């Protein structure tokens, strides 16, 4: 099915859901669990420079999620989030098997591939990227 309207609708739904997931994770790290807890978790996982990377991850998830939702700088935001998910894959999930119920790579693999789809196919026409692109033309 090669219909641009269907593709754009699918990209919109994908962006909205992914964006909300990352937004919620960023809010949780920053405001609900708090950064002391997040830094402690990063430290326990053996993440190098846990203080810096915990802050980078929390702010990246919050900002990247918001950018995905509104469709602004979408491919860049998705690429940055792919790097963060890659770090989570390596430090938090790699040694725990496949299934998410056991802390495995299942969930982060789905996130990574979903973000890859946004990087490859872009934001779609229902995005600020597209609106701003039309203004330049």
PDB file of C-alpha atoms in Angstrom:
ATOM      1  CA  UNK A   1       0.000   0.000   0.000  1.00  0.00           C
ATOM      2  CA  UNK A   2       1.790   3.083  -1.239  1.00  0.00           C
ATOM      3  CA  UNK A   3      -0.590   5.826  -0.184  1.00  0.00           C
ATOM      4  CA  UNK A   4       1.037   8.969   1.187  1.00  0.00           C
ATOM      5  CA  UNK A   5      -1.897   9.821   3.471  1.00  0.00           C
ATOM      6  CA  UNK A   6      -1.782   6.371   5.094  1.00  0.00           C
ATOM      7  CA  UNK A   7       2.007   6.561   5.464  1.00  0.00           C
ATOM      8  CA  UNK A   8       1.765  10.012   7.044  1.00  0.00           C
ATOM      9  CA  UNK A   9      -0.976   8.885   9.428  1.00  0.00           C
ATOM     10  CA  UNK A  10       1.096   5.865  10.467  1.00  0.00           C
ATOM     11  CA  UNK A  11       4.171   8.053  11.026  1.00  0.00           C
ATOM     12  CA  UNK A  12       2.085  10.468  13.090  1.00  0.00           C
ATOM     13  CA  UNK A  13       0.780   7.680  15.335  1.00  0.00           C
ATOM     14  CA  UNK A  14       4.275   6.201  15.666  1.00  0.00           C
ATOM     15  CA  UNK A  15       5.776   9.603  16.522  1.00  0.00           C
ATOM     16  CA  UNK A  16       3.063  10.415  19.061  1.00  0.00           C
ATOM     17  CA  UNK A  17       3.362   7.098  20.906  1.00  0.00           C
ATOM     18  CA  UNK A  18       7.177   7.066  20.852  1.00  0.00           C
ATOM     19  CA  UNK A  19       7.290  10.691  21.917  1.00  0.00           C
ATOM     20  CA  UNK A  20       4.950  10.101  24.831  1.00  0.00           C
ATOM     21  CA  UNK A  21       6.953   7.061  25.952  1.00  0.00           C
ATOM     22  CA  UNK A  22      10.209   9.041  26.011  1.00  0.00           C
ATOM     23  CA  UNK A  23       8.565  12.129  27.510  1.00  0.00           C
ATOM     24  CA  UNK A  24       7.195  10.010  30.365  1.00  0.00           C
ATOM     25  CA  UNK A  25      10.572   8.356  30.952  1.00  0.00           C
ATOM     26  CA  UNK A  26      12.268  11.750  31.079  1.00  0.00           C
ATOM     27  CA  UNK A  27       9.670  13.147  33.479  1.00  0.00           C
ATOM     28  CA  UNK A  28      10.025  10.078  35.688  1.00  0.00           C
ATOM     29  CA  UNK A  29      13.813  10.400  35.856  1.00  0.00           C
ATOM     30  CA  UNK A  30      13.752  14.147  36.488  1.00  0.00           C
ATOM     31  CA  UNK A  31      10.721  14.685  38.715  1.00  0.00           C
ATOM     32  CA  UNK A  32       9.206  11.451  40.034  1.00  0.00           C
ATOM     33  CA  UNK A  33      12.160   9.210  40.925  1.00  0.00           C
ATOM     34  CA  UNK A  34      14.471  12.206  41.061  1.00  0.00           C
ATOM     35  CA  UNK A  35      17.971  12.560  39.786  1.00  0.00           C
ATOM     36  CA  UNK A  36      19.614  11.138  42.912  1.00  0.00           C
ATOM     37  CA  UNK A  37      17.770   7.855  42.343  1.00  0.00           C
ATOM     38  CA  UNK A  38      18.495   7.926  38.603  1.00  0.00           C
ATOM     39  CA  UNK A  39      22.208   8.579  39.174  1.00  0.00           C
ATOM     40  CA  UNK A  40      22.246   5.715  41.689  1.00  0.00           C
ATOM     41  CA  UNK A  41      20.677   3.375  39.162  1.00  0.00           C
ATOM     42  CA  UNK A  42      23.151   4.408  36.465  1.00  0.00           C
ATOM     43  CA  UNK A  43      26.017   3.908  38.905  1.00  0.00           C
ATOM     44  CA  UNK A  44      24.757   0.452  39.919  1.00  0.00           C
ATOM     45  CA  UNK A  45      24.558  -0.530  36.238  1.00  0.00           C
ATOM     46  CA  UNK A  46      28.189   0.447  35.704  1.00  0.00           C
ATOM     47  CA  UNK A  47      27.450   3.386  33.423  1.00  0.00           C
ATOM     48  CA  UNK A  48      30.589   5.554  33.182  1.00  0.00           C
ATOM     49  CA  UNK A  49      30.204   9.087  34.535  1.00  0.00           C
ATOM     50  CA  UNK A  50      26.750   8.267  35.933  1.00  0.00           C
ATOM     51  CA  UNK A  51      26.050  11.820  37.115  1.00  0.00           C
ATOM     52  CA  UNK A  52      26.614  13.348  33.672  1.00  0.00           C
ATOM     53  CA  UNK A  53      24.994  10.577  31.672  1.00  0.00           C
ATOM     54  CA  UNK A  54      21.948  10.369  33.940  1.00  0.00           C
ATOM     55  CA  UNK A  55      21.272  14.068  33.395  1.00  0.00           C
ATOM     56  CA  UNK A  56      21.987  13.777  29.664  1.00  0.00           C
ATOM     57  CA  UNK A  57      19.627  10.814  29.399  1.00  0.00           C
ATOM     58  CA  UNK A  58      16.812  12.405  31.405  1.00  0.00           C
ATOM     59  CA  UNK A  59      16.930  15.703  29.526  1.00  0.00           C
ATOM     60  CA  UNK A  60      17.422  13.891  26.212  1.00  0.00           C
ATOM     61  CA  UNK A  61      14.375  11.718  26.790  1.00  0.00           C
ATOM     62  CA  UNK A  62      12.240  14.680  27.835  1.00  0.00           C
ATOM     63  CA  UNK A  63      13.330  16.982  25.002  1.00  0.00           C
ATOM     64  CA  UNK A  64      13.538  14.225  22.391  1.00  0.00           C
ATOM     65  CA  UNK A  65      10.095  12.947  23.304  1.00  0.00           C
ATOM     66  CA  UNK A  66       8.621  16.435  23.055  1.00  0.00           C
ATOM     67  CA  UNK A  67      10.286  16.994  19.672  1.00  0.00           C
ATOM     68  CA  UNK A  68       8.884  13.703  18.367  1.00  0.00           C
ATOM     69  CA  UNK A  69       5.377  14.627  19.506  1.00  0.00           C
ATOM     70  CA  UNK A  70       5.385  17.981  17.731  1.00  0.00           C
ATOM     71  CA  UNK A  71       7.417  16.728  14.786  1.00  0.00           C
ATOM     72  CA  UNK A  72      10.235  19.271  15.036  1.00  0.00           C
ATOM     73  CA  UNK A  73      13.834  18.246  14.272  1.00  0.00           C
ATOM     74  CA  UNK A  74      12.338  14.795  14.153  1.00  0.00           C
ATOM     75  CA  UNK A  75      15.061  12.742  12.518  1.00  0.00           C
ATOM     76  CA  UNK A  76      17.769  14.332  14.683  1.00  0.00           C
ATOM     77  CA  UNK A  77      15.728  13.755  17.843  1.00  0.00           C
ATOM     78  CA  UNK A  78      15.068  10.144  16.862  1.00  0.00           C
ATOM     79  CA  UNK A  79      18.774   9.595  16.112  1.00  0.00           C
ATOM     80  CA  UNK A  80      19.803  10.983  19.517  1.00  0.00           C
ATOM     81  CA  UNK A  81      17.178   8.819  21.222  1.00  0.00           C
ATOM     82  CA  UNK A  82      18.551   5.797  19.317  1.00  0.00           C
ATOM     83  CA  UNK A  83      21.940   6.447  20.938  1.00  0.00           C
ATOM     84  CA  UNK A  84      20.315   6.643  24.385  1.00  0.00           C
ATOM     85  CA  UNK A  85      18.372   3.435  23.749  1.00  0.00           C
ATOM     86  CA  UNK A  86      21.595   1.781  22.556  1.00  0.00           C
ATOM     87  CA  UNK A  87      23.190   2.692  25.879  1.00  0.00           C
ATOM     88  CA  UNK A  88      20.223   1.254  27.783  1.00  0.00           C
ATOM     89  CA  UNK A  89      20.446  -1.885  25.651  1.00  0.00           C
ATOM     90  CA  UNK A  90      24.112  -2.357  26.501  1.00  0.00           C
ATOM     91  CA  UNK A  91      24.234  -1.321  30.160  1.00  0.00           C
ATOM     92  CA  UNK A  92      20.813  -2.338  31.473  1.00  0.00           C
ATOM     93  CA  UNK A  93      19.374  -5.111  29.297  1.00  0.00           C
ATOM     94  CA  UNK A  94      22.032  -7.043  27.362  1.00  0.00           C
ATOM     95  CA  UNK A  95      22.774  -9.676  30.000  1.00  0.00           C
ATOM     96  CA  UNK A  96      19.147 -10.338  30.945  1.00  0.00           C
ATOM     97  CA  UNK A  97      17.927 -12.434  28.036  1.00  0.00           C
ATOM     98  CA  UNK A  98      15.217 -11.429  25.585  1.00  0.00           C
ATOM     99  CA  UNK A  99      11.938 -10.866  27.416  1.00  0.00           C
ATOM    100  CA  UNK A 100      11.149  -7.513  29.024  1.00  0.00           C
ATOM    101  CA  UNK A 101       9.613  -9.257  32.050  1.00  0.00           C
ATOM    102  CA  UNK A 102      13.131 -10.435  32.915  1.00  0.00           C
ATOM    103  CA  UNK A 103      14.745  -7.082  32.120  1.00  0.00           C
ATOM    104  CA  UNK A 104      15.803  -8.309  28.692  1.00  0.00           C
ATOM    105  CA  UNK A 105      16.279  -6.600  25.343  1.00  0.00           C
ATOM    106  CA  UNK A 106      12.727  -7.029  24.005  1.00  0.00           C
ATOM    107  CA  UNK A 107      11.390  -3.549  24.865  1.00  0.00           C
ATOM    108  CA  UNK A 108      14.518  -1.574  23.979  1.00  0.00           C
ATOM    109  CA  UNK A 109      14.784  -3.460  20.681  1.00  0.00           C
ATOM    110  CA  UNK A 110      11.260  -2.375  19.751  1.00  0.00           C
ATOM    111  CA  UNK A 111      12.071   1.212  20.724  1.00  0.00           C
ATOM    112  CA  UNK A 112      15.303   1.161  18.705  1.00  0.00           C
ATOM    113  CA  UNK A 113      13.661  -0.201  15.549  1.00  0.00           C
ATOM    114  CA  UNK A 114      10.719   2.206  15.907  1.00  0.00           C
ATOM    115  CA  UNK A 115      13.117   5.140  16.157  1.00  0.00           C
ATOM    116  CA  UNK A 116      14.986   3.796  13.136  1.00  0.00           C
ATOM    117  CA  UNK A 117      11.728   3.961  11.159  1.00  0.00           C
ATOM    118  CA  UNK A 118      11.378   7.632  12.077  1.00  0.00           C
ATOM    119  CA  UNK A 119      14.983   8.320  11.047  1.00  0.00           C
ATOM    120  CA  UNK A 120      14.534   6.508   7.725  1.00  0.00           C
ATOM    121  CA  UNK A 121      11.064   7.778   6.775  1.00  0.00           C
ATOM    122  CA  UNK A 122      11.072  11.161   8.506  1.00  0.00           C
ATOM    123  CA  UNK A 123       8.289  12.914  10.337  1.00  0.00           C
ATOM    124  CA  UNK A 124       5.637  12.777   7.642  1.00  0.00           C
ATOM    125  CA  UNK A 125       3.421  15.627   6.494  1.00  0.00           C
ATOM    126  CA  UNK A 126       1.658  16.008   9.862  1.00  0.00           C
ATOM    127  CA  UNK A 127       4.650  17.639  11.534  1.00  0.00           C
ATOM    128  CA  UNK A 128       6.234  20.999  12.167  1.00  0.00           C
ATOM    129  CA  UNK A 129       9.205  19.834  10.090  1.00  0.00           C
ATOM    130  CA  UNK A 130       6.938  19.604   7.060  1.00  0.00           C
ATOM    131  CA  UNK A 131       5.214  22.927   7.782  1.00  0.00           C
ATOM    132  CA  UNK A 132       8.557  24.698   8.101  1.00  0.00           C
ATOM    133  CA  UNK A 133       9.856  22.916   5.009  1.00  0.00           C
ATOM    134  CA  UNK A 134       6.909  24.255   2.972  1.00  0.00           C
ATOM    135  CA  UNK A 135       7.566  27.808   4.182  1.00  0.00           C
ATOM    136  CA  UNK A 136      11.114  27.633   2.780  1.00  0.00           C
ATOM    137  CA  UNK A 137       9.917  26.400  -0.605  1.00  0.00           C
TER     138      UNK A 137
END
